[in-house]
PDB file of C-alpha atoms and ligand atoms in Angstrom:
ATOM      1  CA  MET A 627     139.769  91.082  84.090  1.00 83.00           C
ATOM      2  CA  LYS A 628     136.886  88.691  84.747  1.00 89.00           C
ATOM      3  CA  LYS A 629     133.283  89.724  85.085  1.00 91.00           C
ATOM      4  CA  TRP A 630     130.857  88.365  87.610  1.00 92.00           C
ATOM      5  CA  ARG A 631     127.123  88.765  87.626  1.00 93.00           C
ATOM      6  CA  CYS A 632     124.947  88.562  90.738  1.00 93.00           C
ATOM      7  CA  SER A 633     122.243  86.017  89.698  1.00 92.00           C
ATOM      8  CA  VAL A 634     119.726  87.734  92.044  1.00 92.00           C
ATOM      9  CA  CYS A 635     119.945  91.398  91.101  1.00 92.00           C
ATOM     10  CA  GLY A 636     122.117  91.528  88.054  1.00 90.00           C
ATOM     11  CA  TYR A 637     124.922  93.575  89.538  1.00 92.00           C
ATOM     12  CA  ILE A 638     128.221  93.169  87.659  1.00 92.00           C
ATOM     13  CA  HIS A 639     131.478  92.906  89.505  1.00 93.00           C
ATOM     14  CA  LYS A 640     134.848  93.163  87.821  1.00 92.00           C
ATOM     15  CA  GLY A 641     137.779  91.277  89.348  1.00 93.00           C
ATOM     16  CA  ASP A 642     139.611  87.949  89.615  1.00 93.00           C
ATOM     17  CA  GLY A 643     136.906  86.487  91.828  1.00 93.00           C
ATOM     18  CA  PRO A 644     133.387  87.392  92.970  1.00 94.00           C
ATOM     19  CA  PRO A 645     132.931  89.740  96.014  1.00 95.00           C
ATOM     20  CA  ASP A 646     132.072  88.196  99.356  1.00 95.00           C
ATOM     21  CA  LYS A 647     128.748  89.901  99.311  1.00 94.00           C
ATOM     22  CA  CYS A 648     126.729  91.703  96.569  1.00 93.00           C
ATOM     23  CA  PRO A 649     126.999  95.422  97.389  1.00 92.00           C
ATOM     24  CA  VAL A 650     123.574  95.954  95.840  1.00 93.00           C
ATOM     25  CA  CYS A 651     121.310  93.201  97.127  1.00 93.00           C
ATOM     26  CA  GLY A 652     123.435  91.530  99.776  1.00 93.00           C
ATOM     27  CA  ALA A 653     123.465  88.083  98.155  1.00 93.00           C
ATOM     28  CA  ASP A 654     126.563  85.994  99.060  1.00 92.00           C
ATOM     29  CA  LYS A 655     129.454  84.920  96.912  1.00 93.00           C
ATOM     30  CA  SER A 656     127.783  81.700  95.830  1.00 94.00           C
ATOM     31  CA  LYS A 657     125.158  83.654  93.872  1.00 93.00           C
ATOM     32  CA  PHE A 658     127.765  85.188  91.514  1.00 94.00           C
ATOM     33  CA  ILE A 659     128.227  83.630  88.099  1.00 93.00           C
ATOM     34  CA  GLU A 660     131.188  84.356  85.830  1.00 92.00           C
ATOM     35  CA  VAL A 661     129.749  86.192  82.795  1.00 89.00           C
ATOM     36  CA  VAL A 662     131.580  84.192  80.121  1.00 82.00           C
ATOM     37  CA  GLU A 663     130.855  80.865  81.829  1.00 59.00           C
ATOM     38  CA  GLU A 664     127.239  81.918  82.165  1.00 51.00           C
ATOM     39  CA  GLU A 665     126.900  82.376  78.368  1.00 58.00           C
ATOM     40  CA  LYS A 666     128.329  78.935  77.760  1.00 61.00           C
ATOM     41  CA  VAL A 667     125.999  77.373  80.368  1.00 61.00           C
ATOM     42  CA  GLN A 668     123.093  79.148  78.688  1.00 63.00           C
ATOM     43  CA  LYS A 669     124.111  77.723  75.335  1.00 64.00           C
ATOM     44  CA  GLN A 670     124.408  74.228  76.784  1.00 64.00           C
ATOM     45  CA  GLU A 671     120.987  74.644  78.474  1.00 65.00           C
ATOM     46  CA  VAL A 672     119.340  75.745  75.145  1.00 63.00           C
ATOM     47  CA  GLY A 673     120.925  72.725  73.480  1.00 64.00           C
ATOM     48  CA  ALA A 674     119.521  70.416  76.138  1.00 65.00           C
ATOM     49  CA  GLU A 675     116.062  71.985  75.932  1.00 65.00           C
ATOM     50  CA  GLN A 676     115.986  71.528  72.151  1.00 65.00           C
ATOM     51  CA  LYS A 677     116.891  67.842  72.506  1.00 66.00           C
ATOM     52  CA  GLU A 678     114.204  67.394  75.173  1.00 63.00           C
ATOM     53  CA  GLU A 679     111.690  69.154  72.860  1.00 61.00           C
ATOM     54  CA  ALA A 680     112.530  66.766  70.004  1.00 58.00           C
ATOM     55  CA  ILE A 681     112.071  63.701  72.277  1.00 55.00           C
ATOM     56  CA  ARG A 682     108.759  65.011  73.466  1.00 55.00           C
ATOM     57  CA  ARG A 683     107.539  65.482  69.867  1.00 55.00           C
ATOM     58  CA  GLU A 684     108.643  62.008  68.932  1.00 54.00           C
ATOM     59  CA  VAL A 685     106.894  60.191  71.709  1.00 50.00           C
ATOM     60  CA  SER A 686     104.203  62.894  72.024  1.00 51.00           C
ATOM     61  CA  ILE A 687     104.134  62.907  75.823  1.00 51.00           C
ATOM     62  CA  GLU A 688     103.590  66.664  75.964  1.00 52.00           C
ATOM     63  CA  GLU A 689     101.080  67.468  78.633  1.00 57.00           C
ATOM     64  CA  PRO A 690      99.445  70.857  78.816  1.00 60.00           C
ATOM     65  CA  GLU A 691     100.048  72.666  82.081  1.00 68.00           C
ATOM     66  CA  VAL A 692      96.933  72.618  84.149  1.00 77.00           C
ATOM     67  CA  VAL A 693      96.258  76.174  85.489  1.00 80.00           C
ATOM     68  CA  SER A 694      92.912  77.011  87.081  1.00 88.00           C
ATOM     69  CA  LYS A 695      90.815  79.885  85.824  1.00 88.00           C
ATOM     70  CA  TYR A 696      91.727  82.061  88.790  1.00 90.00           C
ATOM     71  CA  GLY A 697      95.363  81.085  88.408  1.00 91.00           C
ATOM     72  CA  LYS A 698      95.292  82.343  84.854  1.00 93.00           C
ATOM     73  CA  ILE A 699      93.734  85.683  85.850  1.00 93.00           C
ATOM     74  CA  TYR A 700      96.333  86.048  88.647  1.00 93.00           C
ATOM     75  CA  ASN A 701      99.154  85.318  86.228  1.00 93.00           C
ATOM     76  CA  ILE A 702      97.827  87.869  83.644  1.00 94.00           C
ATOM     77  CA  ILE A 703      97.431  90.590  86.342  1.00 94.00           C
ATOM     78  CA  THR A 704     100.857  90.011  87.952  1.00 94.00           C
ATOM     79  CA  SER A 705     102.722  89.810  84.649  1.00 93.00           C
ATOM     80  CA  GLN A 706     101.095  93.083  83.580  1.00 94.00           C
ATOM     81  CA  MET A 707     102.036  94.613  86.940  1.00 94.00           C
ATOM     82  CA  VAL A 708     105.714  93.643  86.508  1.00 93.00           C
ATOM     83  CA  LYS A 709     105.677  94.746  82.831  1.00 93.00           C
ATOM     84  CA  HIS A 710     104.271  98.184  83.640  1.00 93.00           C
ATOM     85  CA  HIS A 711     106.436  98.700  86.784  1.00 92.00           C
ATOM     86  CA  ALA A 712     103.544  98.748  89.207  1.00 95.00           C
ATOM     87  CA  HIS A 713     105.892  98.744  92.249  1.00 95.00           C
ATOM     88  CA  PRO A 714     108.149 101.686  91.429  1.00 92.00           C
ATOM     89  CA  VAL A 715     105.118 103.648  90.308  1.00 94.00           C
ATOM     90  CA  SER A 716     102.924 102.883  93.276  1.00 95.00           C
ATOM     91  CA  VAL A 717     105.712 103.324  95.830  1.00 94.00           C
ATOM     92  CA  HIS A 718     105.873 107.021  94.897  1.00 92.00           C
ATOM     93  CA  ILE A 719     102.688 107.485  96.903  1.00 92.00           C
ATOM     94  CA  PRO A 720     104.013 106.636 100.347  1.00 92.00           C
ATOM     95  CA  ASN A 721     107.485 108.014  99.501  1.00 92.00           C
ATOM     96  CA  GLY A 722     106.001 111.291  98.241  1.00 94.00           C
ATOM     97  CA  VAL A 723     103.007 111.738 100.497  1.00 96.00           C
ATOM     98  CA  LEU A 724     104.477 110.554 103.797  1.00 96.00           C
ATOM     99  CA  PRO A 725     107.073 113.313 104.094  1.00 97.00           C
ATOM    100  CA  VAL A 726     104.216 115.834 103.281  1.00 97.00           C
ATOM    101  CA  SER A 727     102.062 114.385 106.058  1.00 96.00           C
ATOM    102  CA  VAL A 728     104.932 114.441 108.633  1.00 96.00           C
ATOM    103  CA  ILE A 729     106.102 117.957 107.743  1.00 97.00           C
ATOM    104  CA  PHE A 730     102.456 119.343 107.815  1.00 96.00           C
ATOM    105  CA  MET A 731     102.022 117.717 111.168  1.00 94.00           C
ATOM    106  CA  ILE A 732     105.209 119.303 112.586  1.00 94.00           C
ATOM    107  CA  ILE A 733     104.487 122.707 111.202  1.00 96.00           C
ATOM    108  CA  GLY A 734     100.872 122.434 112.300  1.00 94.00           C
ATOM    109  CA  ILE A 735     101.962 121.701 115.861  1.00 92.00           C
ATOM    110  CA  MET A 736     104.612 124.383 115.876  1.00 92.00           C
ATOM    111  CA  PHE A 737     102.332 127.165 114.674  1.00 94.00           C
ATOM    112  CA  ASP A 738      99.092 125.611 115.945  1.00 92.00           C
ATOM    113  CA  MET A 739      97.543 125.556 112.503  1.00 94.00           C
ATOM    114  CA  ASP A 740      94.539 123.205 112.427  1.00 93.00           C
ATOM    115  CA  GLY A 741      94.314 123.250 108.678  1.00 95.00           C
ATOM    116  CA  LEU A 742      97.809 121.721 108.381  1.00 95.00           C
ATOM    117  CA  LYS A 743      97.068 119.220 111.067  1.00 94.00           C
ATOM    118  CA  ASN A 744      93.982 118.024 109.168  1.00 95.00           C
ATOM    119  CA  ALA A 745      95.949 117.887 105.971  1.00 96.00           C
ATOM    120  CA  ALA A 746      98.493 115.690 107.666  1.00 96.00           C
ATOM    121  CA  PHE A 747      95.746 113.323 108.740  1.00 96.00           C
ATOM    122  CA  TYR A 748      94.156 113.033 105.300  1.00 96.00           C
ATOM    123  CA  ASN A 749      97.571 112.576 103.658  1.00 97.00           C
ATOM    124  CA  LEU A 750      98.258 109.750 106.053  1.00 97.00           C
ATOM    125  CA  PHE A 751      94.864 108.208 105.030  1.00 97.00           C
ATOM    126  CA  PHE A 752      96.006 108.193 101.449  1.00 96.00           C
ATOM    127  CA  VAL A 753      99.240 106.436 102.440  1.00 97.00           C
ATOM    128  CA  VAL A 754      97.257 103.712 104.178  1.00 97.00           C
ATOM    129  CA  LEU A 755      95.092 103.251 101.063  1.00 97.00           C
ATOM    130  CA  SER A 756      98.182 102.835  98.871  1.00 96.00           C
ATOM    131  CA  MET A 757     100.017 100.323 101.066  1.00 97.00           C
ATOM    132  CA  PRO A 758      98.292  97.081  99.878  1.00 96.00           C
ATOM    133  CA  LEU A 759      99.182  97.838  96.284  1.00 96.00           C
ATOM    134  CA  VAL A 760     102.724  98.921  97.201  1.00 97.00           C
ATOM    135  CA  LEU A 761     103.375  95.765  99.217  1.00 97.00           C
ATOM    136  CA  PHE A 762     101.773  93.382  96.805  1.00 97.00           C
ATOM    137  CA  SER A 763     103.504  94.781  93.728  1.00 96.00           C
ATOM    138  CA  GLY A 764     106.760  94.693  95.623  1.00 96.00           C
ATOM    139  CA  TYR A 765     106.245  91.049  96.482  1.00 96.00           C
ATOM    140  CA  ILE A 766     105.416  90.207  92.811  1.00 96.00           C
ATOM    141  CA  ASP A 767     108.556  92.072  91.638  1.00 94.00           C
ATOM    142  CA  TRP A 768     110.711  90.198  94.148  1.00 95.00           C
ATOM    143  CA  LYS A 769     109.277  86.858  93.179  1.00 94.00           C
ATOM    144  CA  THR A 770     109.580  87.354  89.406  1.00 92.00           C
ATOM    145  CA  LYS A 771     112.609  89.646  88.874  1.00 91.00           C
ATOM    146  CA  TYR A 772     114.675  88.497  91.825  1.00 92.00           C
ATOM    147  CA  LYS A 773     113.558  84.858  91.943  1.00 89.00           C
ATOM    148  CA  GLY A 774     112.309  85.348  95.572  1.00 93.00           C
ATOM    149  CA  GLU A 775     115.856  85.211  96.929  1.00 92.00           C
ATOM    150  CA  MET A 776     115.910  86.448 100.583  1.00 94.00           C
ATOM    151  CA  THR A 777     119.006  88.644 100.714  1.00 94.00           C
ATOM    152  CA  THR A 778     119.802  91.500 103.164  1.00 93.00           C
ATOM    153  CA  SER A 779     118.376  94.189 100.859  1.00 93.00           C
ATOM    154  CA  PHE A 780     115.092  92.435 100.422  1.00 96.00           C
ATOM    155  CA  LEU A 781     114.850  91.631 104.055  1.00 96.00           C
ATOM    156  CA  ILE A 782     115.393  95.284 104.990  1.00 97.00           C
ATOM    157  CA  LYS A 783     112.847  96.381 102.330  1.00 96.00           C
ATOM    158  CA  MET A 784     110.179  93.984 103.638  1.00 97.00           C
ATOM    159  CA  LEU A 785     110.850  94.981 107.253  1.00 97.00           C
ATOM    160  CA  CYS A 786     110.601  98.640 106.413  1.00 97.00           C
ATOM    161  CA  GLY A 787     107.444  98.078 104.333  1.00 97.00           C
ATOM    162  CA  SER A 788     105.870  96.230 107.271  1.00 97.00           C
ATOM    163  CA  ILE A 789     106.803  99.095 109.630  1.00 98.00           C
ATOM    164  CA  VAL A 790     105.241 101.636 107.323  1.00 97.00           C
ATOM    165  CA  LEU A 791     102.067  99.496 106.927  1.00 97.00           C
ATOM    166  CA  PHE A 792     101.747  98.918 110.606  1.00 98.00           C
ATOM    167  CA  LEU A 793     102.501 102.497 111.733  1.00 97.00           C
ATOM    168  CA  SER A 794     100.434 104.215 109.080  1.00 97.00           C
ATOM    169  CA  ILE A 795      97.349 102.206 110.061  1.00 97.00           C
ATOM    170  CA  PHE A 796      98.096 102.537 113.737  1.00 96.00           C
ATOM    171  CA  LEU A 797      98.613 106.370 113.609  1.00 96.00           C
ATOM    172  CA  PHE A 798      95.598 106.853 111.354  1.00 96.00           C
ATOM    173  CA  ILE A 799      93.287 104.942 113.741  1.00 96.00           C
ATOM    174  CA  TRP A 800      94.802 106.733 116.746  1.00 94.00           C
ATOM    175  CA  GLN A 801      93.978 110.139 115.213  1.00 93.00           C
ATOM    176  CA  TRP A 802      90.566 108.956 114.143  1.00 93.00           C
ATOM    177  CA  ILE A 803      89.573 107.792 117.640  1.00 92.00           C
ATOM    178  CA  ASN A 804      91.403 110.578 119.519  1.00 88.00           C
ATOM    179  CA  PRO A 805      92.219 113.721 117.479  1.00 87.00           C
ATOM    180  CA  ILE A 806      95.535 114.132 119.347  1.00 85.00           C
ATOM    181  CA  LEU A 807      96.784 116.894 117.002  1.00 84.00           C
ATOM    182  CA  LEU A 808      93.706 119.002 117.593  1.00 83.00           C
ATOM    183  CA  THR A 809      93.762 118.572 121.447  1.00 84.00           C
ATOM    184  CA  PRO A 810      96.206 121.284 122.749  1.00 78.00           C
ATOM    185  CA  GLU A 811      96.816 119.700 126.151  1.00 78.00           C
ATOM    186  CA  SER A 812      97.640 116.229 124.903  1.00 80.00           C
ATOM    187  CA  ASN A 813     101.254 114.993 124.945  1.00 82.00           C
ATOM    188  CA  LYS A 814     102.364 114.569 121.324  1.00 89.00           C
ATOM    189  CA  GLY A 815     105.844 113.216 121.944  1.00 91.00           C
ATOM    190  CA  ILE A 816     105.259 109.445 121.194  1.00 93.00           C
ATOM    191  CA  PHE A 817     102.949 110.386 118.282  1.00 94.00           C
ATOM    192  CA  ILE A 818     105.728 112.503 116.683  1.00 95.00           C
ATOM    193  CA  VAL A 819     108.473 109.906 117.272  1.00 96.00           C
ATOM    194  CA  LEU A 820     106.272 107.122 115.676  1.00 97.00           C
ATOM    195  CA  ASN A 821     105.700 109.414 112.715  1.00 97.00           C
ATOM    196  CA  LEU A 822     109.465 109.986 112.334  1.00 97.00           C
ATOM    197  CA  ILE A 823     110.113 106.190 112.565  1.00 98.00           C
ATOM    198  CA  MET A 824     107.559 105.631 109.825  1.00 97.00           C
ATOM    199  CA  LEU A 825     109.167 108.302 107.675  1.00 97.00           C
ATOM    200  CA  GLY A 826     112.646 106.782 108.286  1.00 97.00           C
ATOM    201  CA  ALA A 827     111.311 103.292 107.312  1.00 97.00           C
ATOM    202  CA  ALA A 828     109.816 104.601 104.087  1.00 96.00           C
ATOM    203  CA  GLY A 829     113.037 106.393 103.252  1.00 95.00           C
ATOM    204  CA  THR A 830     115.168 103.280 103.949  1.00 96.00           C
ATOM    205  CA  ALA A 831     112.938 101.062 101.794  1.00 95.00           C
ATOM    206  CA  GLY A 832     113.180 103.656  98.997  1.00 93.00           C
ATOM    207  CA  PHE A 833     117.020 103.840  99.352  1.00 93.00           C
ATOM    208  CA  PHE A 834     117.419 100.111  98.945  1.00 93.00           C
ATOM    209  CA  GLY A 835     114.943  99.997  96.106  1.00 92.00           C
ATOM    210  CA  GLY A 836     116.967 102.741  94.331  1.00 90.00           C
ATOM    211  CA  LYS A 837     120.121 100.752  94.917  1.00 89.00           C
ATOM    212  CA  LEU A 838     118.554  97.614  93.237  1.00 89.00           C
ATOM    213  CA  VAL A 839     117.365  99.647  90.233  1.00 85.00           C
ATOM    214  CA  PHE A 840     120.263 102.016  89.612  1.00 82.00           C
ATOM    215  CA  ASN A 841     123.436 100.276  90.969  1.00 72.00           C
ATOM    216  CA  ARG A 842     123.643  97.302  88.647  1.00 60.00           C
ATOM    217  CA  GLU A 843     126.993  98.071  86.974  1.00 57.00           C
ATOM    218  CA  ALA A 844     130.163  98.407  89.037  1.00 49.00           C
TER     219      ALA A 844
HETATM  220 FE1  LIG B1074     122.978  91.288  93.907  1.00 76.29          FE
END
């Protein structure tokens, strides 16, 4: 049986032909490379590179790549972020703290416990603080590990990330200006619904992230 690798996420499919869509990242058929063929192509590519290198040395046309000082710093920081898994590490903050915030909020409202309502607010603040790192490290991972390919999985992850970013900031500012949770007579319906949407978006992004990391082999 032949083996096909998704060139975007690395998922391996076994069968006579590639699947119509990658079940992990959503890339289409054209992104699949037959594993044996790929090895041959790689060998050919290495051979071609060596020839090119030899020609370069002969005529000494080698030009150093010009990268600005800030470009170099950016490259060092981003490569270290990818190497040390900055995205999966940082994403634990919204994925771990958001449910705490939403659950505290609901219990706080149910039993009228101001301590829990305050805890929900400060937990949400911590989520807001974490979002720039979460989104930036996710973008860097996508660019480097997945070649910046825009497939269904990445589109959903980016959409969910944007929803969490927008709603966390919005709900934080809302509570800051108007302490809705601490005002007994205020209608909390929309506030609770937006919190649940934010939690759902964080969970969905986490689900697709988990798929990309753990579902590589068929
Ligand atoms: Fe894939």
